[in-house]
Short mmCIF file of C-alpha atoms in Angstrom, two decimals:
data_model
loop_
_atom_site.label_atom_id
_atom_site.label_comp_id
_atom_site.label_asym_id
_atom_site.label_seq_id
_atom_site.Cartn_x
_atom_site.Cartn_y
_atom_site.Cartn_z
CA UNK A 1 19.70 -19.37 -22.16
CA UNK A 2 23.48 -19.78 -22.16
CA UNK A 3 26.05 -19.30 -23.42
CA UNK A 4 25.76 -16.29 -25.69
CA UNK A 5 27.51 -16.30 -29.05
CA UNK A 6 28.35 -12.64 -29.70
CA UNK A 7 26.67 -10.41 -27.11
CA UNK A 8 25.64 -11.14 -23.54
CA UNK A 9 22.19 -9.63 -24.24
CA UNK A 10 21.36 -12.77 -26.26
CA UNK A 11 20.85 -14.62 -22.96
CA UNK A 12 17.80 -12.54 -21.97
CA UNK A 13 15.22 -12.30 -24.77
CA UNK A 14 11.65 -11.06 -24.97
CA UNK A 15 9.53 -12.26 -27.90
CA UNK A 16 12.65 -13.84 -29.39
CA UNK A 17 14.72 -10.65 -29.44
CA UNK A 18 17.64 -9.88 -27.11
CA UNK A 19 16.74 -7.03 -24.80
CA UNK A 20 18.08 -3.66 -25.92
CA UNK A 21 21.38 -2.23 -24.73
CA UNK A 22 19.43 0.43 -22.83
CA UNK A 23 17.27 -2.13 -21.01
CA UNK A 24 20.26 -4.35 -20.29
CA UNK A 25 22.21 -1.44 -18.80
CA UNK A 26 19.20 -0.22 -16.81
CA UNK A 27 18.44 -3.59 -15.22
CA UNK A 28 22.09 -4.53 -14.75
CA UNK A 29 22.71 -1.50 -12.52
CA UNK A 30 19.37 -1.83 -10.73
CA UNK A 31 20.22 -5.41 -9.71
CA UNK A 32 23.90 -4.68 -9.06
CA UNK A 33 23.22 -1.69 -6.80
CA UNK A 34 20.46 -3.48 -4.91
CA UNK A 35 22.77 -6.44 -4.23
CA UNK A 36 25.52 -4.06 -3.20
CA UNK A 37 23.19 -2.33 -0.72
CA UNK A 38 21.88 -5.52 0.85
CA UNK A 39 24.93 -7.80 0.88
CA UNK A 40 26.10 -9.49 4.04
CA UNK A 41 29.23 -7.63 5.27
CA UNK A 42 30.78 -10.95 6.30
CA UNK A 43 30.45 -12.40 2.79
CA UNK A 44 30.86 -9.29 0.69
CA UNK A 45 31.19 -10.76 -2.78
CA UNK A 46 28.83 -10.45 -5.73
CA UNK A 47 27.12 -13.55 -7.15
CA UNK A 48 29.21 -15.28 -9.81
CA UNK A 49 28.67 -14.33 -13.47
CA UNK A 50 25.97 -16.87 -14.39
CA UNK A 51 24.16 -16.47 -11.08
CA UNK A 52 24.08 -12.70 -11.45
CA UNK A 53 22.67 -12.96 -14.98
CA UNK A 54 20.04 -15.46 -13.77
CA UNK A 55 18.89 -13.07 -11.02
CA UNK A 56 18.88 -10.25 -13.56
CA UNK A 57 16.85 -12.30 -16.08
CA UNK A 58 14.16 -13.05 -13.48
CA UNK A 59 14.08 -9.34 -12.57
CA UNK A 60 13.72 -8.35 -16.25
CA UNK A 61 10.87 -10.82 -16.81
CA UNK A 62 9.02 -9.59 -13.73
CA UNK A 63 9.50 -5.90 -14.52
CA UNK A 64 8.58 -6.31 -18.19
CA UNK A 65 5.54 -8.41 -17.22
CA UNK A 66 6.20 -11.34 -19.55
CA UNK A 67 3.38 -13.91 -19.71
CA UNK A 68 5.59 -16.97 -20.12
CA UNK A 69 9.31 -17.43 -19.52
CA UNK A 70 11.35 -20.32 -20.91
CA UNK A 71 14.38 -20.88 -18.68
CA UNK A 72 17.28 -23.12 -19.66
CA UNK A 73 19.39 -24.52 -16.84
CA UNK A 74 23.06 -23.61 -16.81
CA UNK A 75 24.85 -26.83 -15.89
CA UNK A 76 23.04 -29.85 -14.53
CA UNK A 77 19.77 -29.02 -12.84
CA UNK A 78 19.61 -30.18 -9.24
CA UNK A 79 22.02 -27.55 -7.89
CA UNK A 80 21.73 -25.08 -10.75
CA UNK A 81 20.85 -21.53 -9.75
CA UNK A 82 17.91 -21.52 -12.19
CA UNK A 83 16.30 -24.27 -10.09
CA UNK A 84 14.67 -21.90 -7.61
CA UNK A 85 11.39 -21.87 -9.57
CA UNK A 86 9.07 -23.81 -7.27
CA UNK A 87 6.11 -24.35 -9.59
CA UNK A 88 6.96 -24.16 -13.29
CA UNK A 89 4.23 -24.99 -15.81
CA UNK A 90 6.22 -27.87 -17.30
CA UNK A 91 9.78 -29.29 -17.27
CA UNK A 92 11.72 -30.90 -20.10
CA UNK A 93 14.93 -32.93 -20.38
CA UNK A 94 16.49 -33.32 -23.82
CA UNK A 95 18.99 -35.95 -25.02
CA UNK A 96 21.53 -36.69 -22.30
CA UNK A 97 25.23 -36.60 -23.16
CA UNK A 98 28.56 -36.79 -21.37
CA UNK A 99 29.50 -33.19 -20.57
CA UNK A 100 30.72 -31.11 -17.61
CA UNK A 101 31.91 -34.33 -15.98
CA UNK A 102 33.93 -32.56 -13.27
CA UNK A 103 30.68 -31.05 -11.95
CA UNK A 104 27.96 -33.53 -12.92
CA UNK A 105 29.75 -36.86 -12.71
CA UNK A 106 31.47 -39.14 -15.19
CA UNK A 107 28.59 -41.47 -16.14
CA UNK A 108 25.26 -40.97 -17.88
CA UNK A 109 23.49 -42.20 -14.76
CA UNK A 110 25.11 -39.56 -12.55
CA UNK A 111 24.32 -36.86 -15.12
CA UNK A 112 20.71 -38.08 -15.36
CA UNK A 113 20.39 -37.76 -11.57
CA UNK A 114 21.53 -34.13 -11.75
CA UNK A 115 19.23 -33.33 -14.67
CA UNK A 116 16.24 -34.92 -12.91
CA UNK A 117 16.72 -32.43 -10.10
CA UNK A 118 14.47 -29.96 -11.93
CA UNK A 119 11.42 -32.22 -11.48
CA UNK A 120 8.73 -30.70 -9.22
CA UNK A 121 5.79 -32.28 -7.34
CA UNK A 122 2.72 -32.47 -9.55
CA UNK A 123 4.39 -30.63 -12.46
CA UNK A 124 4.41 -32.69 -15.68
CA UNK A 125 7.85 -33.42 -17.13
CA UNK A 126 8.78 -34.71 -20.57
CA UNK A 127 11.90 -36.36 -21.91
CA UNK A 128 12.99 -37.99 -25.16
CA UNK A 129 14.17 -41.56 -25.78
CA UNK A 130 17.25 -42.14 -23.60
CA UNK A 131 19.49 -45.18 -23.03
CA UNK A 132 17.90 -47.62 -20.61
CA UNK A 133 19.91 -46.94 -17.44
CA UNK A 134 19.81 -43.11 -17.54
CA UNK A 135 16.07 -43.31 -18.28
CA UNK A 136 15.64 -45.55 -15.22
CA UNK A 137 17.40 -42.89 -13.13
CA UNK A 138 15.08 -40.18 -14.49
CA UNK A 139 12.05 -42.39 -13.73
CA UNK A 140 13.22 -42.99 -10.15
CA UNK A 141 13.93 -39.29 -9.62
CA UNK A 142 10.46 -38.44 -10.92
CA UNK A 143 8.88 -40.87 -8.46
CA UNK A 144 10.99 -39.58 -5.60
CA UNK A 145 9.94 -35.99 -6.37
CA UNK A 146 6.30 -37.00 -7.10
CA UNK A 147 6.54 -35.70 -10.64
CA UNK A 148 4.55 -37.22 -13.54
CA UNK A 149 7.16 -38.10 -16.21
CA UNK A 150 6.31 -38.85 -19.84
CA UNK A 151 8.24 -39.83 -22.96
CA UNK A 152 7.73 -37.65 -26.04
CA UNK A 153 6.48 -39.57 -29.07
CA UNK A 154 8.62 -39.59 -32.21
CA UNK A 155 8.07 -36.74 -34.64
CA UNK A 156 6.43 -39.23 -37.04
CA UNK A 157 3.60 -39.71 -34.55
CA UNK A 158 2.51 -36.09 -35.15
CA UNK A 159 2.35 -36.57 -38.94
CA UNK A 160 -0.85 -38.60 -39.13
CA UNK A 161 -3.15 -37.55 -41.92
CA UNK A 162 -0.28 -37.05 -44.40
CA UNK A 163 0.99 -34.01 -42.54
CA UNK A 164 4.73 -33.72 -43.25
CA UNK A 165 6.58 -31.74 -40.61
CA UNK A 166 9.66 -29.82 -41.74
CA UNK A 167 12.35 -28.89 -39.24
CA UNK A 168 14.16 -25.59 -39.74
CA UNK A 169 17.13 -26.91 -37.79
CA UNK A 170 19.02 -29.55 -39.77
CA UNK A 171 20.35 -32.41 -37.68
CA UNK A 172 17.70 -32.14 -34.97
CA UNK A 173 15.78 -35.13 -36.30
CA UNK A 174 18.97 -37.17 -36.68
CA UNK A 175 19.52 -37.95 -33.00
CA UNK A 176 17.43 -41.11 -33.12
CA UNK A 177 20.23 -43.52 -32.30
CA UNK A 178 18.49 -44.58 -29.08
CA UNK A 179 15.42 -46.77 -29.63
CA UNK A 180 12.43 -45.56 -27.63
CA UNK A 181 12.26 -47.36 -24.29
CA UNK A 182 8.73 -47.16 -22.96
CA UNK A 183 9.01 -49.90 -20.38
CA UNK A 184 11.82 -50.73 -17.97
CA UNK A 185 11.85 -53.94 -15.95
CA UNK A 186 8.07 -54.06 -16.17
CA UNK A 187 7.66 -50.55 -14.77
CA UNK A 188 6.45 -48.28 -17.56
CA UNK A 189 7.40 -44.72 -18.35
CA UNK A 190 4.19 -43.66 -20.07
CA UNK A 191 4.30 -42.33 -23.60
CA UNK A 192 2.68 -38.93 -23.93
CA UNK A 193 -0.21 -38.87 -26.42
CA UNK A 194 0.48 -37.38 -29.84
CA UNK A 195 -1.79 -34.60 -31.08
CA UNK A 196 -2.38 -32.68 -34.27
CA UNK A 197 -0.03 -29.67 -34.30
CA UNK A 198 -1.61 -26.29 -34.91
CA UNK A 199 -0.65 -24.20 -37.94
CA UNK A 200 1.43 -21.97 -35.67
CA UNK A 201 3.36 -24.99 -34.33
CA UNK A 202 3.98 -26.29 -37.86
CA UNK A 203 5.26 -22.89 -38.95
CA UNK A 204 7.39 -22.59 -35.81
CA UNK A 205 9.11 -25.93 -36.44
CA UNK A 206 9.75 -24.99 -40.06
CA UNK A 207 10.97 -21.43 -39.48
CA UNK A 208 13.14 -21.99 -36.41
CA UNK A 209 16.63 -20.59 -36.79
CA UNK A 210 19.32 -20.95 -34.17
CA UNK A 211 22.57 -19.17 -34.80
CA UNK A 212 25.62 -21.37 -34.48
CA UNK A 213 23.67 -24.61 -34.84
CA UNK A 214 23.83 -26.26 -38.28
CA UNK A 215 24.24 -22.79 -39.77
CA UNK A 216 25.54 -22.30 -43.32
CA UNK A 217 27.06 -18.98 -44.42
CA UNK A 218 27.89 -18.88 -48.15
CA UNK A 219 30.40 -16.08 -48.79
CA UNK A 220 31.41 -16.36 -52.44
CA UNK A 221 33.71 -19.34 -53.00
CA UNK A 222 34.06 -19.79 -49.22
CA UNK A 223 31.20 -21.55 -47.43
CA UNK A 224 31.25 -21.60 -43.63
CA UNK A 225 29.47 -24.44 -41.80
CA UNK A 226 28.96 -23.51 -38.15
CA UNK A 227 27.89 -25.91 -35.44
CA UNK A 228 28.61 -25.53 -31.74
CA UNK A 229 28.65 -29.30 -31.10
CA UNK A 230 30.92 -30.17 -28.15
CA UNK A 231 29.92 -33.67 -26.99
CA UNK A 232 30.46 -36.99 -28.75
CA UNK A 233 26.75 -37.37 -29.60
CA UNK A 234 26.40 -33.83 -30.94
CA UNK A 235 29.66 -34.09 -32.93
CA UNK A 236 28.31 -37.30 -34.51
CA UNK A 237 25.16 -35.43 -35.54
CA UNK A 238 27.31 -32.52 -36.77
CA UNK A 239 29.40 -34.85 -38.97
CA UNK A 240 26.27 -36.37 -40.49
CA UNK A 241 24.89 -32.90 -41.20
CA UNK A 242 28.18 -31.60 -42.64
CA UNK A 243 28.62 -34.60 -44.91
CA UNK A 244 25.08 -34.19 -46.17
CA UNK A 245 25.16 -30.40 -46.50
CA UNK A 246 28.69 -29.95 -47.84
CA UNK A 247 30.39 -33.11 -49.00
CA UNK A 248 27.50 -34.32 -51.15
CA UNK A 249 27.88 -31.13 -53.17
CA UNK A 250 31.32 -32.09 -54.51
CA UNK A 251 29.83 -32.99 -57.87
CA UNK A 252 28.51 -29.45 -58.32
CA UNK A 253 32.01 -28.04 -58.71
CA UNK A 254 34.43 -28.46 -61.55
CA UNK A 255 37.96 -28.10 -60.32
CA UNK A 256 39.41 -28.19 -56.86
CA UNK A 257 37.69 -28.09 -53.51
CA UNK A 258 39.52 -27.57 -50.23
CA UNK A 259 38.03 -28.73 -46.94
CA UNK A 260 39.12 -27.06 -43.72
CA UNK A 261 38.33 -27.94 -40.11
CA UNK A 262 38.43 -25.07 -37.61
CA UNK A 263 38.29 -26.55 -34.13
CA UNK A 264 38.64 -25.70 -30.48
CA UNK A 265 37.27 -27.26 -27.30
CA UNK A 266 37.08 -25.93 -23.76
CA UNK A 267 36.54 -27.23 -20.25
CA UNK A 268 37.06 -30.84 -19.29
CA UNK A 269 36.00 -32.34 -22.64
CA UNK A 270 37.69 -35.38 -24.14
CA UNK A 271 39.13 -33.62 -27.18
CA UNK A 272 40.68 -36.76 -28.67
CA UNK A 273 37.28 -38.48 -28.73
CA UNK A 274 35.72 -35.48 -30.50
CA UNK A 275 38.53 -35.16 -33.06
CA UNK A 276 38.44 -38.87 -33.86
CA UNK A 277 34.83 -38.50 -34.99
CA UNK A 278 35.86 -35.73 -37.42
CA UNK A 279 38.61 -37.70 -39.22
CA UNK A 280 36.24 -39.38 -41.74
CA UNK A 281 35.35 -35.96 -43.24
CA UNK A 282 38.77 -36.01 -45.01
CA UNK A 283 39.80 -32.44 -44.27
CA UNK A 284 42.71 -31.00 -46.26
CA UNK A 285 43.66 -28.69 -43.40
CA UNK A 286 42.90 -28.64 -39.69
CA UNK A 287 43.19 -25.26 -37.99
CA UNK A 288 43.28 -24.90 -34.21
CA UNK A 289 43.01 -21.58 -32.39
CA UNK A 290 41.70 -20.19 -29.08
CA UNK A 291 38.27 -18.58 -28.83
CA UNK A 292 39.77 -15.07 -28.83
CA UNK A 293 38.66 -13.02 -31.83
CA UNK A 294 41.88 -10.96 -31.71
CA UNK A 295 45.14 -11.51 -29.86
CA UNK A 296 44.25 -8.36 -27.93
CA UNK A 297 40.70 -8.84 -26.64
CA UNK A 298 40.55 -5.64 -24.59
CA UNK A 299 37.86 -4.17 -26.85
CA UNK A 300 35.73 -7.31 -26.78
CA UNK A 301 34.48 -7.75 -23.22
CA UNK A 302 31.43 -9.84 -24.16
CA UNK A 303 33.68 -12.60 -25.48
CA UNK A 304 36.50 -12.43 -22.96
CA UNK A 305 36.93 -15.31 -20.56
CA UNK A 306 38.86 -14.04 -17.54
CA UNK A 307 39.39 -17.60 -16.29
CA UNK A 308 41.54 -18.62 -19.27
CA UNK A 309 44.85 -17.05 -20.26
CA UNK A 310 46.01 -16.89 -23.87
CA UNK A 311 48.98 -19.08 -22.92
CA UNK A 312 46.70 -21.80 -21.49
CA UNK A 313 44.43 -21.63 -24.52
CA UNK A 314 47.33 -21.92 -26.96
CA UNK A 315 48.78 -24.87 -25.05
CA UNK A 316 45.41 -26.61 -25.45
CA UNK A 317 45.46 -25.86 -29.19
CA UNK A 318 48.95 -27.36 -29.56
CA UNK A 319 47.76 -30.49 -27.74
CA UNK A 320 44.79 -30.71 -30.11
CA UNK A 321 47.17 -30.36 -33.05
CA UNK A 322 49.33 -33.24 -31.80
CA UNK A 323 46.21 -35.36 -31.23
CA UNK A 324 45.00 -34.69 -34.78
CA UNK A 325 48.40 -35.62 -36.23
CA UNK A 326 48.41 -38.87 -34.25
CA UNK A 327 44.85 -39.75 -35.32
CA UNK A 328 45.72 -39.25 -38.99
CA UNK A 329 48.86 -41.36 -38.68
CA UNK A 330 46.83 -44.14 -37.06
CA UNK A 331 44.21 -43.88 -39.81
CA UNK A 332 46.86 -44.01 -42.55
CA UNK A 333 48.48 -47.01 -40.86
CA UNK A 334 45.16 -48.88 -40.81
CA UNK A 335 44.42 -48.29 -44.50
CA UNK A 336 46.95 -49.79 -46.95
CA UNK A 337 45.53 -47.73 -49.81
CA UNK A 338 46.41 -44.41 -48.19
CA UNK A 339 50.01 -43.15 -48.32
CA UNK A 340 51.57 -42.53 -44.94
CA UNK A 341 51.81 -38.81 -44.20
CA UNK A 342 55.19 -37.11 -44.44
CA UNK A 343 56.38 -35.60 -41.21
CA UNK A 344 58.29 -32.34 -41.17
CA UNK A 345 59.05 -30.26 -38.13
CA UNK A 346 56.39 -31.98 -36.06
CA UNK A 347 53.63 -31.07 -38.53
CA UNK A 348 52.10 -33.12 -41.32
CA UNK A 349 53.13 -31.88 -44.75
CA UNK A 350 51.44 -32.22 -48.14
CA UNK A 351 52.83 -34.99 -50.36
CA UNK A 352 54.37 -33.63 -53.57
CA UNK A 353 51.45 -34.45 -55.93
CA UNK A 354 49.00 -32.76 -53.56
CA UNK A 355 47.89 -30.07 -56.02
CA UNK A 356 47.04 -32.50 -58.80
CA UNK A 357 45.15 -34.77 -56.42
CA UNK A 358 42.89 -31.89 -55.45
CA UNK A 359 41.87 -31.43 -59.08
CA UNK A 360 40.54 -34.97 -59.32
CA UNK A 361 36.76 -35.22 -58.67
CA UNK A 362 35.88 -36.67 -55.28
CA UNK A 363 38.07 -39.73 -55.21
CA UNK A 364 39.33 -40.91 -51.81
CA UNK A 365 41.91 -38.36 -50.74
CA UNK A 366 45.17 -39.07 -48.93
CA UNK A 367 44.75 -38.40 -45.26
CA UNK A 368 47.80 -36.21 -44.86
CA UNK A 369 45.99 -33.13 -43.68
CA UNK A 370 48.43 -30.49 -42.39
CA UNK A 371 47.43 -28.86 -39.13
CA UNK A 372 48.11 -25.29 -38.08
CA UNK A 373 47.75 -23.32 -34.87
CA UNK A 374 46.89 -19.60 -34.89
CA UNK A 375 46.86 -17.31 -31.84
CA UNK A 376 43.41 -15.87 -32.59
CA UNK A 377 40.34 -16.31 -34.75
CA UNK A 378 40.96 -13.26 -36.93
CA UNK A 379 44.30 -14.63 -38.11
CA UNK A 380 42.89 -18.13 -38.60
CA UNK A 381 39.92 -16.93 -40.66
CA UNK A 382 42.09 -14.62 -42.80
CA UNK A 383 44.39 -17.52 -43.61
CA UNK A 384 41.52 -19.87 -44.46
CA UNK A 385 39.72 -17.33 -46.68
CA UNK A 386 42.87 -15.96 -48.40
CA UNK A 387 41.08 -12.74 -49.30
CA UNK A 388 38.24 -14.59 -51.05
CA UNK A 389 35.55 -13.88 -48.43
CA UNK A 390 34.31 -10.31 -49.01
CA UNK A 391 33.67 -9.94 -45.23
CA UNK A 392 37.30 -10.63 -44.31
CA UNK A 393 40.50 -8.79 -45.12
CA UNK A 394 43.25 -10.66 -46.92
CA UNK A 395 46.07 -12.04 -44.71
CA UNK A 396 49.03 -9.70 -44.40
CA UNK A 397 52.61 -10.78 -44.85
CA UNK A 398 53.39 -9.85 -41.25
CA UNK A 399 50.49 -11.94 -39.96
CA UNK A 400 51.39 -14.98 -42.08
CA UNK A 401 51.90 -18.31 -40.38
CA UNK A 402 55.64 -19.11 -40.42
CA UNK A 403 55.22 -22.79 -41.23
CA UNK A 404 55.64 -24.11 -44.81
CA UNK A 405 52.23 -25.82 -44.61
CA UNK A 406 50.66 -22.38 -44.34
CA UNK A 407 52.27 -21.05 -47.51
CA UNK A 408 51.59 -24.19 -49.59
CA UNK A 409 48.03 -24.23 -48.25
CA UNK A 410 47.57 -20.56 -49.09
CA UNK A 411 48.24 -21.33 -52.76
CA UNK A 412 45.67 -24.16 -52.79
CA UNK A 413 43.10 -22.01 -51.00
CA UNK A 414 43.58 -19.10 -53.41
CA UNK A 415 43.15 -21.37 -56.44
CA UNK A 416 40.34 -23.65 -55.21
CA UNK A 417 36.94 -23.47 -56.86
CA UNK A 418 35.31 -24.01 -53.47
CA UNK A 419 36.47 -23.77 -49.86
CA UNK A 420 34.28 -25.56 -47.31
CA UNK A 421 35.02 -24.77 -43.68
CA UNK A 422 33.50 -26.65 -40.74
CA UNK A 423 33.70 -24.69 -37.47
CA UNK A 424 32.89 -26.87 -34.46
CA UNK A 425 33.91 -28.07 -30.98
CA UNK A 426 32.83 -25.03 -28.98
CA UNK A 427 29.90 -22.61 -28.96
CA UNK A 428 32.32 -19.88 -27.90
CA UNK A 429 34.46 -20.60 -30.96
CA UNK A 430 31.39 -20.41 -33.20
CA UNK A 431 30.37 -17.14 -31.53
CA UNK A 432 33.78 -15.60 -32.21
CA UNK A 433 33.61 -16.67 -35.86
CA UNK A 434 30.08 -15.24 -36.21
CA UNK A 435 31.25 -11.96 -34.75
CA UNK A 436 33.89 -11.66 -37.47
CA UNK A 437 31.77 -12.96 -40.36
CA UNK A 438 28.61 -11.00 -39.54
CA UNK A 439 29.41 -7.64 -37.91
CA UNK A 440 25.69 -6.77 -37.68
CA UNK A 441 25.38 -9.26 -34.79
CA UNK A 442 27.52 -6.96 -32.65
CA UNK A 443 25.19 -3.98 -33.05
#
């Protein structure tokens, strides 16, 4: 699977566990040296990063004699390097979304065509309810490739006999915005039959954990909500989950609560569209920073992206900050009950009665959320936690953000009864945060 959150070994797992450092090193050099020995002198370059790891994963599975391998495509499907498996047992296509448009195309239909490229003759394939046109593309691809395609029944269909299925992953059952389409223009996509899940399946659904997806880390007064959503549909599900998991708990706390958004996005994603969906959460602060854990990432090779410079990443963060400011100003302009934000030095500033407003139980809050940019995750997290998360050091005076919003915010964060932080927009961002909040993941 890809990407990894903290360590590259997460991508190649056996019985759910990342392979050991010893096995990873052993197989890495076996594959690397063999490729080096057999490469074509005229084209003497190694496979690219993802391709190399895919070759290595297949080698590991063969050498370790696994009985069944689950392989997730990288990007797309049709031309993905994982798509060399000629006769898989089964293929699956989950909810389609707009992502990687520069590679896969800018419409759901084009993306569906790419995804359908994993279909194989005679190999059953399953998909979930999709919008009508992308589903028609999947159906046509399946026919072209002589692949039997089925729609998965809703989860409710497996609950006959008063069997209530619990999902360990919050938010997974919430992506039911698309009504099931079982027939298109009179040409049916058959619905797969439901069955009674075994005890092992029921337990598996209930006990599934997936780091960085709807994950909650309570650290004293600071609660971190981590979700690697990075498309409009997944951000919508993330917002629903966050509002249910965090914002409904307002009444549990006497005194102030501060809400912080920590956001970054990478690639060719429409950041403005993602940020717009996050505005209704009424964050008190929005923090933007690159996916680098420290400004110097020399000691952190697993999380270093050699295709992105710090300067490029910071420029993106500043653009996101400007977008957020504009979205809040538009929102305030649309709502006569909300005071217009005060501008100062290009950043939104708290209105004078800000502190007293925070002490009022969850009344509608003024949307004048200041936004800050930090050069790395460590600095951003230290500012957000203000020494109140036992896993993080307190911010130092030298590392303090120079803007007034940072100092006024620091006071509110230090005095708040509860700090709720949503980290979203990028799986790489979530991985960097996890690395800092849970050092055991790096071992």
